[in-house]
Amino acid sequence: MAMKMVQIGAAGHYAYALPTAKKYGLALTGLCLTHPDDKMDRAKRELAEYGFCPRVYEDFREMLLSEMPDIAVVNSVMAENSEIAAFALEHGISVFCEKPVATEKASLLHLEETYHAAKRRYAGVRNLCFCGMFGIDYLPHFETAYRFVKAGGLGDIRLANAQKSYKMGRREPYYSNRALYGGTIPWVAIHAIEWVQRIGGLSPVAVTAYGSTACNAGNGTMEASTLCLFSCEGGRMASVSADVMRPGTAPTHDDDRLRLVGSDGVLEVRGGHVYVIDREGDRELPLVRPEHELFEEFLLEVMGEGTCRVRAEDAFSATRTALAARLSQDTEQTVWIR
Amino acid sequence: MAMKMVQIGAAGHYAYALPTAKKYGLALTGLCLTHPDDKMDRAKRELAEYGFCPRVYEDFREMLLSEMPDIAVVNSVMAENSEIAAFALEHGISVFCEKPVATEKASLLHLEETYHAAKRRYAGVRNLCFCGMFGIDYLPHFETAYRFVKAGGLGDIRLANAQKSYKMGRREPYYSNRALYGGTIPWVAIHAIEWVQRIGGLSPVAVTAYGSTACNAGNGTMEASTLCLFSCEGGRMASVSADVMRPGTAPTHDDDRLRLVGSDGVLEVRGGHVYVIDREGDRELPLVRPEHELFEEFLLEVMGEGTCRVRAEDAFSATRTALAARLSQDTEQTVWIR
């Protein structure tokens, strides 16, 4: 019997899931939007392009209990995701969740506890999984960097500089309200934080961060520029710069960068390329593609046929670090990350 | 009559001064080394290549009082420079000084006070000048960035990311002793700090900084990696990453970078090039060369024929900011910059 999937919200990267869901013959049986800013027409149209005509529900709880799917794709406005995800997990439904997976520390802790408890409860029944939508990690340049680092190519990584820079574009109204989208550090900087942690292998222990709403094109409380400094375990250190000030004329929407400085070399991801300087000299690495993209790895893990490299813990950890950074921004104090 | 110049110390960038001193027919009449790590033979040989055969003194005070030159080139081990420079200024001698121009806050304050008092005292007599050796600013890429920014090309600059990365190379013994060279933030990061301040126009008000001696190739207390976060006036922000971990196989000694994110565009200095994205699109700026290099501008200012763009205040300010960052590194506290 085909695995069943439902979708809650349409504010995020649900499109990550669609081609793979189709490829694996999943049944997308339910759709529920929980926030007025979510666009039902667009969601229905995009799902239809993959042959999915889900029943539309008014209430996500009713949908989950009625459909009892294997997987819930959760991407409402960010502030709602943790509650939705926790409810699904409690009922034994694996979750593919937009980041940040929570926008408040308490809701993150609740989500983590719920995940671990549900994971134990369903242990003999199914492989209950949780995955954050860090699909950028599966782009060839980040995959190439990941493999080089994990093969030990840089030795002891002491220093990381990471950057996310987006065009502002036209933003839905909820981006003007931090209570709904979480703020620019949990929304944008979180990717760079995740690279520092998962690719660079650094473990932040304290953070000092700044953010400013200047030049935010009228988007309410949205910070257009943010900057985080992380003290990491073992005297290592990292900076994360994130902004929404990339000019509209730029050739790409985003300018993603990661620089890792290790005892045996320096690696840089820039412009979709990976550059390394080590004892073999200064060169560009040939790009490798991951065998599976993010949702496919997640799906295979749900099916018990593999392990998703972006683990539940990676999503929790990146969110925890981002929320600590936001707290530092708000309190103008260095914040310990626990 | 030819202007007279003397040199004290040979640990720094005195070579900046030599071709221009020759071109303008200056008489280099005295040389005095104040620290055992300074290499007299090399200094004499390099000076001789420009036709200078100065009298060698044992004591810099005796030399300055005896020669009474127009200009003193001061570049002993960094910790000695402020005292030497202050003595020269007190006696009406203009100073071309290695950076950091002081390695302790008290000596920086003394040097600044001495400079301002001497400037007033000699006001009717001569144009007493002080210049820090920020010669990198005169490389075409930084000159190009400077002109673009000063012409208003970026609008309101909200965010800066700057980087200095050096090869370790073979370092003289005094680099193993922070009391002598000042530490990696005042020694290396200071350049990037100066770009943020002078080119970017940002005014840091607080700093949080980290440094680590790991991977320093046996150089004692030298930090091989450092990272500074600056809160700047008006909610602006800047990061400065500085390390001495650039692999020996790299094509250049240094990897200097400056990224400025403004309301009207993003500028980046990287690899000796300047890239801009603004409403005219994504492009590389044609490089412009300054009409005069640093020492020549300084010399012209001494002669009353111009103004050096790297002002005394720029050197004091970059040093003040760097010393505040070092204090943050040492105390593990955010430090206000005053």
mmCIF file of N, CA and C in Angstrom, chain A residues 156 158-161 163 165 206 208-212 214-215 225-231 235 237-239 241-243 245-247 249-251 255 257 259 261-263 265-266 268 270 277-279 281-282 334, chain B residues 156 158-161 163 165 206 208-212 214-215 225-231 235 237-239 241-243 245-247 249-251 255 257 259 261-263 265-266 268 270 277-279 281-282 334:
data_model
loop_
_atom_site.group_PDB
_atom_site.id
_atom_site.type_symbol
_atom_site.label_atom_id
_atom_site.label_comp_id
_atom_site.label_asym_id
_atom_site.label_seq_id
_atom_site.Cartn_x
_atom_site.Cartn_y
_atom_site.Cartn_z
ATOM 1 N N ASP A 156 41.940 20.266 11.862
ATOM 2 C CA ASP A 156 41.205 20.878 12.980
ATOM 3 C C ASP A 156 40.673 22.241 12.536
ATOM 4 N N ARG A 158 39.331 25.718 12.998
ATOM 5 C CA ARG A 158 39.452 26.670 14.108
ATOM 6 C C ARG A 158 38.555 27.899 13.948
ATOM 7 N N LEU A 159 38.237 28.222 12.693
ATOM 8 C CA LEU A 159 37.574 29.499 12.409
ATOM 9 C C LEU A 159 36.620 29.296 11.246
ATOM 10 N N ALA A 160 35.396 29.818 11.382
ATOM 11 C CA ALA A 160 34.421 29.756 10.288
ATOM 12 C C ALA A 160 33.811 31.127 10.076
ATOM 13 N N ASN A 161 33.635 31.481 8.803
ATOM 14 C CA ASN A 161 32.888 32.698 8.449
ATOM 15 C C ASN A 161 31.803 32.272 7.477
ATOM 16 N N GLN A 163 27.939 33.195 5.523
ATOM 17 C CA GLN A 163 27.123 34.321 5.053
ATOM 18 C C GLN A 163 25.878 33.845 4.325
ATOM 19 N N SER A 165 22.985 36.014 2.181
ATOM 20 C CA SER A 165 22.511 37.318 1.738
ATOM 21 C C SER A 165 21.401 37.067 0.729
ATOM 22 N N ALA A 206 28.537 30.158 23.041
ATOM 23 C CA ALA A 206 28.046 31.495 23.408
ATOM 24 C C ALA A 206 27.905 32.318 22.139
ATOM 25 N N THR A 208 27.029 36.413 20.548
ATOM 26 C CA THR A 208 26.744 37.834 20.626
ATOM 27 C C THR A 208 26.226 38.235 19.247
ATOM 28 N N ALA A 209 25.082 38.913 19.210
ATOM 29 C CA ALA A 209 24.467 39.167 17.904
ATOM 30 C C ALA A 209 23.822 40.541 17.848
ATOM 31 N N TYR A 210 23.781 41.078 16.636
ATOM 32 C CA TYR A 210 23.119 42.347 16.382
ATOM 33 C C TYR A 210 22.160 42.204 15.206
ATOM 34 N N GLY A 211 21.171 43.059 15.182
ATOM 35 C CA GLY A 211 20.238 43.109 14.064
ATOM 36 C C GLY A 211 19.691 44.506 13.929
ATOM 37 N N SER A 212 19.341 44.873 12.701
ATOM 38 C CA SER A 212 18.800 46.216 12.463
ATOM 39 C C SER A 212 17.678 46.148 11.430
ATOM 40 N N ALA A 214 16.806 48.787 9.732
ATOM 41 C CA ALA A 214 17.039 49.816 8.712
ATOM 42 C C ALA A 214 17.093 49.174 7.322
ATOM 43 N N CYS A 215 16.581 49.892 6.320
ATOM 44 C CA CYS A 215 16.600 49.423 4.922
ATOM 45 C C CYS A 215 15.804 48.140 4.727
ATOM 46 N N SER A 225 19.534 43.493 8.314
ATOM 47 C CA SER A 225 20.938 43.099 8.496
ATOM 48 C C SER A 225 21.108 42.509 9.893
ATOM 49 N N THR A 226 21.859 41.417 9.959
ATOM 50 C CA THR A 226 22.148 40.773 11.241
ATOM 51 C C THR A 226 23.573 40.250 11.209
ATOM 52 N N LEU A 227 24.144 40.140 12.386
ATOM 53 C CA LEU A 227 25.517 39.656 12.482
ATOM 54 C C LEU A 227 25.662 38.924 13.807
ATOM 55 N N CYS A 228 26.219 37.714 13.761
ATOM 56 C CA CYS A 228 26.374 36.893 14.956
ATOM 57 C C CYS A 228 27.839 36.481 15.107
ATOM 58 N N LEU A 229 28.299 36.492 16.331
ATOM 59 C CA LEU A 229 29.637 35.999 16.670
ATOM 60 C C LEU A 229 29.472 34.835 17.629
ATOM 61 N N PHE A 230 30.081 33.708 17.288
ATOM 62 C CA PHE A 230 29.951 32.519 18.124
ATOM 63 C C PHE A 230 31.299 32.118 18.713
ATOM 64 N N SER A 231 31.303 31.959 20.019
ATOM 65 C CA SER A 231 32.420 31.285 20.667
ATOM 66 C C SER A 231 32.075 29.801 20.662
ATOM 67 N N GLY A 235 37.913 26.817 22.034
ATOM 68 C CA GLY A 235 38.525 28.075 21.591
ATOM 69 C C GLY A 235 38.330 28.347 20.109
ATOM 70 N N MET A 237 35.942 29.532 16.767
ATOM 71 C CA MET A 237 35.094 30.719 16.662
ATOM 72 C C MET A 237 34.452 30.792 15.287
ATOM 73 N N ALA A 238 33.315 31.462 15.229
ATOM 74 C CA ALA A 238 32.582 31.564 13.963
ATOM 75 C C ALA A 238 31.814 32.872 13.894
ATOM 76 N N SER A 239 31.716 33.406 12.685
ATOM 77 C CA SER A 239 30.852 34.553 12.432
ATOM 78 C C SER A 239 29.788 34.148 11.426
ATOM 79 N N SER A 241 27.007 36.202 9.061
ATOM 80 C CA SER A 241 26.448 37.461 8.562
ATOM 81 C C SER A 241 25.230 37.125 7.718
ATOM 82 N N ALA A 242 24.104 37.744 8.019
ATOM 83 C CA ALA A 242 22.898 37.475 7.232
ATOM 84 C C ALA A 242 22.164 38.781 6.967
ATOM 85 N N ASP A 243 21.796 38.980 5.725
ATOM 86 C CA ASP A 243 21.084 40.200 5.372
ATOM 87 C C ASP A 243 20.072 39.921 4.277
ATOM 88 N N MET A 245 19.578 42.429 1.962
ATOM 89 C CA MET A 245 19.906 43.673 1.265
ATOM 90 C C MET A 245 20.609 43.437 -0.068
ATOM 91 N N ARG A 246 20.569 42.215 -0.558
ATOM 92 C CA ARG A 246 21.180 41.934 -1.858
ATOM 93 C C ARG A 246 20.361 42.671 -2.928
ATOM 94 N N PRO A 247 21.046 43.488 -3.743
ATOM 95 C CA PRO A 247 20.295 44.290 -4.713
ATOM 96 C C PRO A 247 19.491 43.417 -5.684
ATOM 97 N N THR A 249 19.186 43.650 -8.685
ATOM 98 C CA THR A 249 19.883 43.439 -9.956
ATOM 99 C C THR A 249 20.890 42.293 -9.892
ATOM 100 N N ALA A 250 21.093 41.734 -8.713
ATOM 101 C CA ALA A 250 22.086 40.657 -8.576
ATOM 102 C C ALA A 250 21.669 39.448 -9.407
ATOM 103 N N PRO A 251 22.665 38.690 -9.892
ATOM 104 C CA PRO A 251 22.347 37.579 -10.797
ATOM 105 C C PRO A 251 21.635 36.410 -10.120
ATOM 106 N N ASP A 255 23.326 34.878 -1.963
ATOM 107 C CA ASP A 255 24.787 34.851 -2.015
ATOM 108 C C ASP A 255 25.232 34.084 -0.767
ATOM 109 N N ARG A 257 27.689 31.778 1.418
ATOM 110 C CA ARG A 257 29.127 31.547 1.541
ATOM 111 C C ARG A 257 29.468 30.841 2.843
ATOM 112 N N ARG A 259 33.277 29.841 4.773
ATOM 113 C CA ARG A 259 34.740 29.757 4.782
ATOM 114 C C ARG A 259 35.146 29.037 6.048
ATOM 115 N N VAL A 261 38.470 27.595 8.143
ATOM 116 C CA VAL A 261 39.933 27.693 8.264
ATOM 117 C C VAL A 261 40.397 26.604 9.223
ATOM 118 N N GLY A 262 41.130 25.634 8.690
ATOM 119 C CA GLY A 262 41.580 24.508 9.501
ATOM 120 C C GLY A 262 43.088 24.417 9.595
ATOM 121 N N SER A 263 43.527 23.506 10.437
ATOM 122 C CA SER A 263 44.967 23.312 10.623
ATOM 123 C C SER A 263 45.641 22.850 9.337
ATOM 124 N N GLY A 265 44.202 23.336 6.087
ATOM 125 C CA GLY A 265 43.787 24.005 4.860
ATOM 126 C C GLY A 265 42.620 24.943 5.077
ATOM 127 N N VAL A 266 42.306 25.691 4.029
ATOM 128 C CA VAL A 266 41.187 26.629 4.047
ATOM 129 C C VAL A 266 40.231 26.240 2.922
ATOM 130 N N GLU A 268 36.530 27.236 0.932
ATOM 131 C CA GLU A 268 35.528 28.286 0.773
ATOM 132 C C GLU A 268 34.455 27.869 -0.220
ATOM 133 N N ARG A 270 31.643 29.550 -2.419
ATOM 134 C CA ARG A 270 31.296 30.900 -2.880
ATOM 135 C C ARG A 270 30.800 30.822 -4.318
ATOM 136 N N ILE A 277 42.509 25.549 -0.378
ATOM 137 C CA ILE A 277 43.969 25.694 -0.372
ATOM 138 C C ILE A 277 44.479 24.770 0.719
ATOM 139 N N ASP A 278 45.279 23.806 0.327
ATOM 140 C CA ASP A 278 45.882 22.917 1.329
ATOM 141 C C ASP A 278 47.272 22.536 0.834
ATOM 142 N N ARG A 279 47.847 21.495 1.385
ATOM 143 C CA ARG A 279 49.229 21.214 1.001
ATOM 144 C C ARG A 279 49.353 20.810 -0.462
ATOM 145 N N GLY A 281 47.987 22.544 -2.710
ATOM 146 C CA GLY A 281 47.931 23.793 -3.455
ATOM 147 C C GLY A 281 46.559 24.439 -3.434
ATOM 148 N N ASP A 282 46.387 25.351 -4.366
ATOM 149 C CA ASP A 282 45.192 26.196 -4.446
ATOM 150 C C ASP A 282 44.363 25.686 -5.615
ATOM 151 N N THR A 334 25.787 38.964 25.664
ATOM 152 C CA THR A 334 26.254 37.663 25.216
ATOM 153 C C THR A 334 25.396 36.587 25.884
ATOM 154 N N ASP B 156 23.663 54.313 2.366
ATOM 155 C CA ASP B 156 23.872 54.150 3.812
ATOM 156 C C ASP B 156 24.444 52.754 4.074
ATOM 157 N N ARG B 158 25.249 49.687 6.070
ATOM 158 C CA ARG B 158 24.655 49.125 7.285
ATOM 159 C C ARG B 158 25.464 47.973 7.870
ATOM 160 N N LEU B 159 26.225 47.291 7.015
ATOM 161 C CA LEU B 159 26.867 46.039 7.419
ATOM 162 C C LEU B 159 28.211 45.930 6.712
ATOM 163 N N ALA B 160 29.241 45.544 7.469
ATOM 164 C CA ALA B 160 30.565 45.336 6.870
ATOM 165 C C ALA B 160 31.123 44.008 7.355
ATOM 166 N N ASN B 161 31.743 43.279 6.433
ATOM 167 C CA ASN B 161 32.492 42.068 6.787
ATOM 168 C C ASN B 161 33.892 42.246 6.226
ATOM 169 N N GLN B 163 38.133 40.997 6.300
ATOM 170 C CA GLN B 163 38.993 39.834 6.561
ATOM 171 C C GLN B 163 40.456 40.137 6.244
ATOM 172 N N SER B 165 43.810 37.600 6.193
ATOM 173 C CA SER B 165 44.334 36.256 6.400
ATOM 174 C C SER B 165 45.759 36.240 5.870
ATOM 175 N N ALA B 206 31.059 49.332 20.329
ATOM 176 C CA ALA B 206 31.289 48.217 21.252
ATOM 177 C C ALA B 206 31.860 47.045 20.466
ATOM 178 N N THR B 208 33.001 42.724 20.708
ATOM 179 C CA THR B 208 33.149 41.426 21.343
ATOM 180 C C THR B 208 34.134 40.648 20.471
ATOM 181 N N ALA B 209 35.153 40.067 21.091
ATOM 182 C CA ALA B 209 36.210 39.472 20.273
ATOM 183 C C ALA B 209 36.740 38.187 20.902
ATOM 184 N N TYR B 210 37.193 37.306 20.029
ATOM 185 C CA TYR B 210 37.823 36.062 20.457
ATOM 186 C C TYR B 210 39.164 35.896 19.749
ATOM 187 N N GLY B 211 40.042 35.127 20.404
ATOM 188 C CA GLY B 211 41.329 34.797 19.800
ATOM 189 C C GLY B 211 41.795 33.464 20.332
ATOM 190 N N SER B 212 42.561 32.743 19.522
ATOM 191 C CA SER B 212 43.057 31.436 19.941
ATOM 192 C C SER B 212 44.493 31.242 19.450
ATOM 193 N N ALA B 214 45.786 28.269 19.125
ATOM 194 C CA ALA B 214 45.894 26.958 18.475
ATOM 195 C C ALA B 214 46.418 27.121 17.050
ATOM 196 N N CYS B 215 47.226 26.168 16.617
ATOM 197 C CA CYS B 215 47.768 26.167 15.245
ATOM 198 C C CYS B 215 48.664 27.378 14.972
ATOM 199 N N SER B 225 44.156 32.655 15.197
ATOM 200 C CA SER B 225 42.824 33.002 14.693
ATOM 201 C C SER B 225 42.170 33.990 15.654
ATOM 202 N N THR B 226 41.523 34.995 15.085
ATOM 203 C CA THR B 226 40.794 35.990 15.885
ATOM 204 C C THR B 226 39.525 36.383 15.140
ATOM 205 N N LEU B 227 38.548 36.814 15.908
ATOM 206 C CA LEU B 227 37.281 37.209 15.307
ATOM 207 C C LEU B 227 36.681 38.313 16.169
ATOM 208 N N CYS B 228 36.281 39.417 15.542
ATOM 209 C CA CYS B 228 35.725 40.562 16.266
ATOM 210 C C CYS B 228 34.352 40.911 15.698
ATOM 211 N N LEU B 229 33.455 41.245 16.576
ATOM 212 C CA LEU B 229 32.119 41.730 16.210
ATOM 213 C C LEU B 229 31.979 43.142 16.743
ATOM 214 N N PHE B 230 31.629 44.069 15.860
ATOM 215 C CA PHE B 230 31.496 45.462 16.268
ATOM 216 C C PHE B 230 30.056 45.943 16.133
ATOM 217 N N SER B 231 29.550 46.501 17.207
ATOM 218 C CA SER B 231 28.317 47.281 17.135
ATOM 219 C C SER B 231 28.738 48.701 16.794
ATOM 220 N N GLY B 235 23.030 51.572 14.798
ATOM 221 C CA GLY B 235 22.567 50.203 14.574
ATOM 222 C C GLY B 235 23.290 49.494 13.449
ATOM 223 N N MET B 237 26.690 47.474 11.839
ATOM 224 C CA MET B 237 27.437 46.373 12.454
ATOM 225 C C MET B 237 28.562 45.922 11.530
ATOM 226 N N ALA B 238 29.586 45.333 12.134
ATOM 227 C CA ALA B 238 30.738 44.897 11.339
ATOM 228 C C ALA B 238 31.387 43.686 11.986
ATOM 229 N N SER B 239 31.902 42.794 11.136
ATOM 230 C CA SER B 239 32.719 41.681 11.615
ATOM 231 C C SER B 239 34.117 41.821 11.024
ATOM 232 N N SER B 241 37.442 39.310 10.687
ATOM 233 C CA SER B 241 38.067 38.005 10.857
ATOM 234 C C SER B 241 39.538 38.137 10.489
ATOM 235 N N ALA B 242 40.423 37.717 11.381
ATOM 236 C CA ALA B 242 41.849 37.818 11.082
ATOM 237 C C ALA B 242 42.542 36.546 11.533
ATOM 238 N N ASP B 243 43.345 35.983 10.655
ATOM 239 C CA ASP B 243 44.051 34.765 11.016
ATOM 240 C C ASP B 243 45.427 34.748 10.369
ATOM 241 N N MET B 245 46.620 31.672 9.330
ATOM 242 C CA MET B 245 46.499 30.256 9.000
ATOM 243 C C MET B 245 46.385 30.014 7.494
ATOM 244 N N ARG B 246 46.695 31.030 6.702
ATOM 245 C CA ARG B 246 46.642 30.840 5.245
ATOM 246 C C ARG B 246 47.750 29.859 4.866
ATOM 247 N N PRO B 247 47.375 28.789 4.153
ATOM 248 C CA PRO B 247 48.392 27.775 3.848
ATOM 249 C C PRO B 247 49.561 28.340 3.033
ATOM 250 N N THR B 249 51.006 27.185 0.630
ATOM 251 C CA THR B 249 50.857 26.942 -0.811
ATOM 252 C C THR B 249 49.980 27.987 -1.499
ATOM 253 N N ALA B 250 49.376 28.883 -0.727
ATOM 254 C CA ALA B 250 48.478 29.882 -1.329
ATOM 255 C C ALA B 250 49.252 30.788 -2.277
ATOM 256 N N PRO B 251 48.586 31.293 -3.311
ATOM 257 C CA PRO B 251 49.289 32.082 -4.334
ATOM 258 C C PRO B 251 49.761 33.452 -3.848
ATOM 259 N N ASP B 255 45.171 37.340 2.115
ATOM 260 C CA ASP B 255 43.844 37.258 1.505
ATOM 261 C C ASP B 255 43.005 38.348 2.174
ATOM 262 N N ARG B 257 40.042 41.054 2.398
ATOM 263 C CA ARG B 257 38.684 41.213 1.882
ATOM 264 C C ARG B 257 37.914 42.270 2.657
ATOM 265 N N ARG B 259 33.737 43.586 2.554
ATOM 266 C CA ARG B 259 32.389 43.567 1.967
ATOM 267 C C ARG B 259 31.564 44.627 2.684
ATOM 268 N N VAL B 261 27.793 46.434 2.768
ATOM 269 C CA VAL B 261 26.402 46.291 2.341
ATOM 270 C C VAL B 261 25.679 47.590 2.655
ATOM 271 N N GLY B 262 25.260 48.280 1.597
ATOM 272 C CA GLY B 262 24.621 49.577 1.783
ATOM 273 C C GLY B 262 23.198 49.605 1.258
ATOM 274 N N SER B 263 22.527 50.715 1.545
ATOM 275 C CA SER B 263 21.142 50.857 1.086
ATOM 276 C C SER B 263 21.048 50.851 -0.433
ATOM 277 N N GLY B 265 23.590 49.452 -2.554
ATOM 278 C CA GLY B 265 24.416 48.461 -3.246
ATOM 279 C C GLY B 265 25.342 47.719 -2.303
ATOM 280 N N VAL B 266 25.977 46.703 -2.877
ATOM 281 C CA VAL B 266 26.938 45.891 -2.131
ATOM 282 C C VAL B 266 28.272 45.968 -2.857
ATOM 283 N N GLU B 268 32.393 44.640 -2.853
ATOM 284 C CA GLU B 268 33.304 43.660 -2.280
ATOM 285 C C GLU B 268 34.691 43.804 -2.859
ATOM 286 N N ARG B 270 38.032 41.700 -3.146
ATOM 287 C CA ARG B 270 38.441 40.306 -2.992
ATOM 288 C C ARG B 270 39.450 39.966 -4.079
ATOM 289 N N ILE B 277 27.490 45.437 -6.817
ATOM 290 C CA ILE B 277 26.141 45.217 -7.332
ATOM 291 C C ILE B 277 25.303 46.396 -6.860
ATOM 292 N N ASP B 278 24.773 47.135 -7.808
ATOM 293 C CA ASP B 278 23.886 48.255 -7.457
ATOM 294 C C ASP B 278 22.834 48.373 -8.543
ATOM 295 N N ARG B 279 22.161 49.490 -8.589
ATOM 296 C CA ARG B 279 21.049 49.546 -9.552
ATOM 297 C C ARG B 279 21.532 49.468 -10.993
ATOM 298 N N GLY B 281 23.535 47.200 -11.891
ATOM 299 C CA GLY B 281 23.810 45.783 -12.139
ATOM 300 C C GLY B 281 25.011 45.267 -11.378
ATOM 301 N N ASP B 282 25.466 44.122 -11.824
ATOM 302 C CA ASP B 282 26.536 43.368 -11.170
ATOM 303 C C ASP B 282 27.785 43.535 -12.021
ATOM 304 N N THR B 334 32.041 42.008 26.429
ATOM 305 C CA THR B 334 31.862 43.065 25.446
ATOM 306 C C THR B 334 32.467 44.348 26.012
#
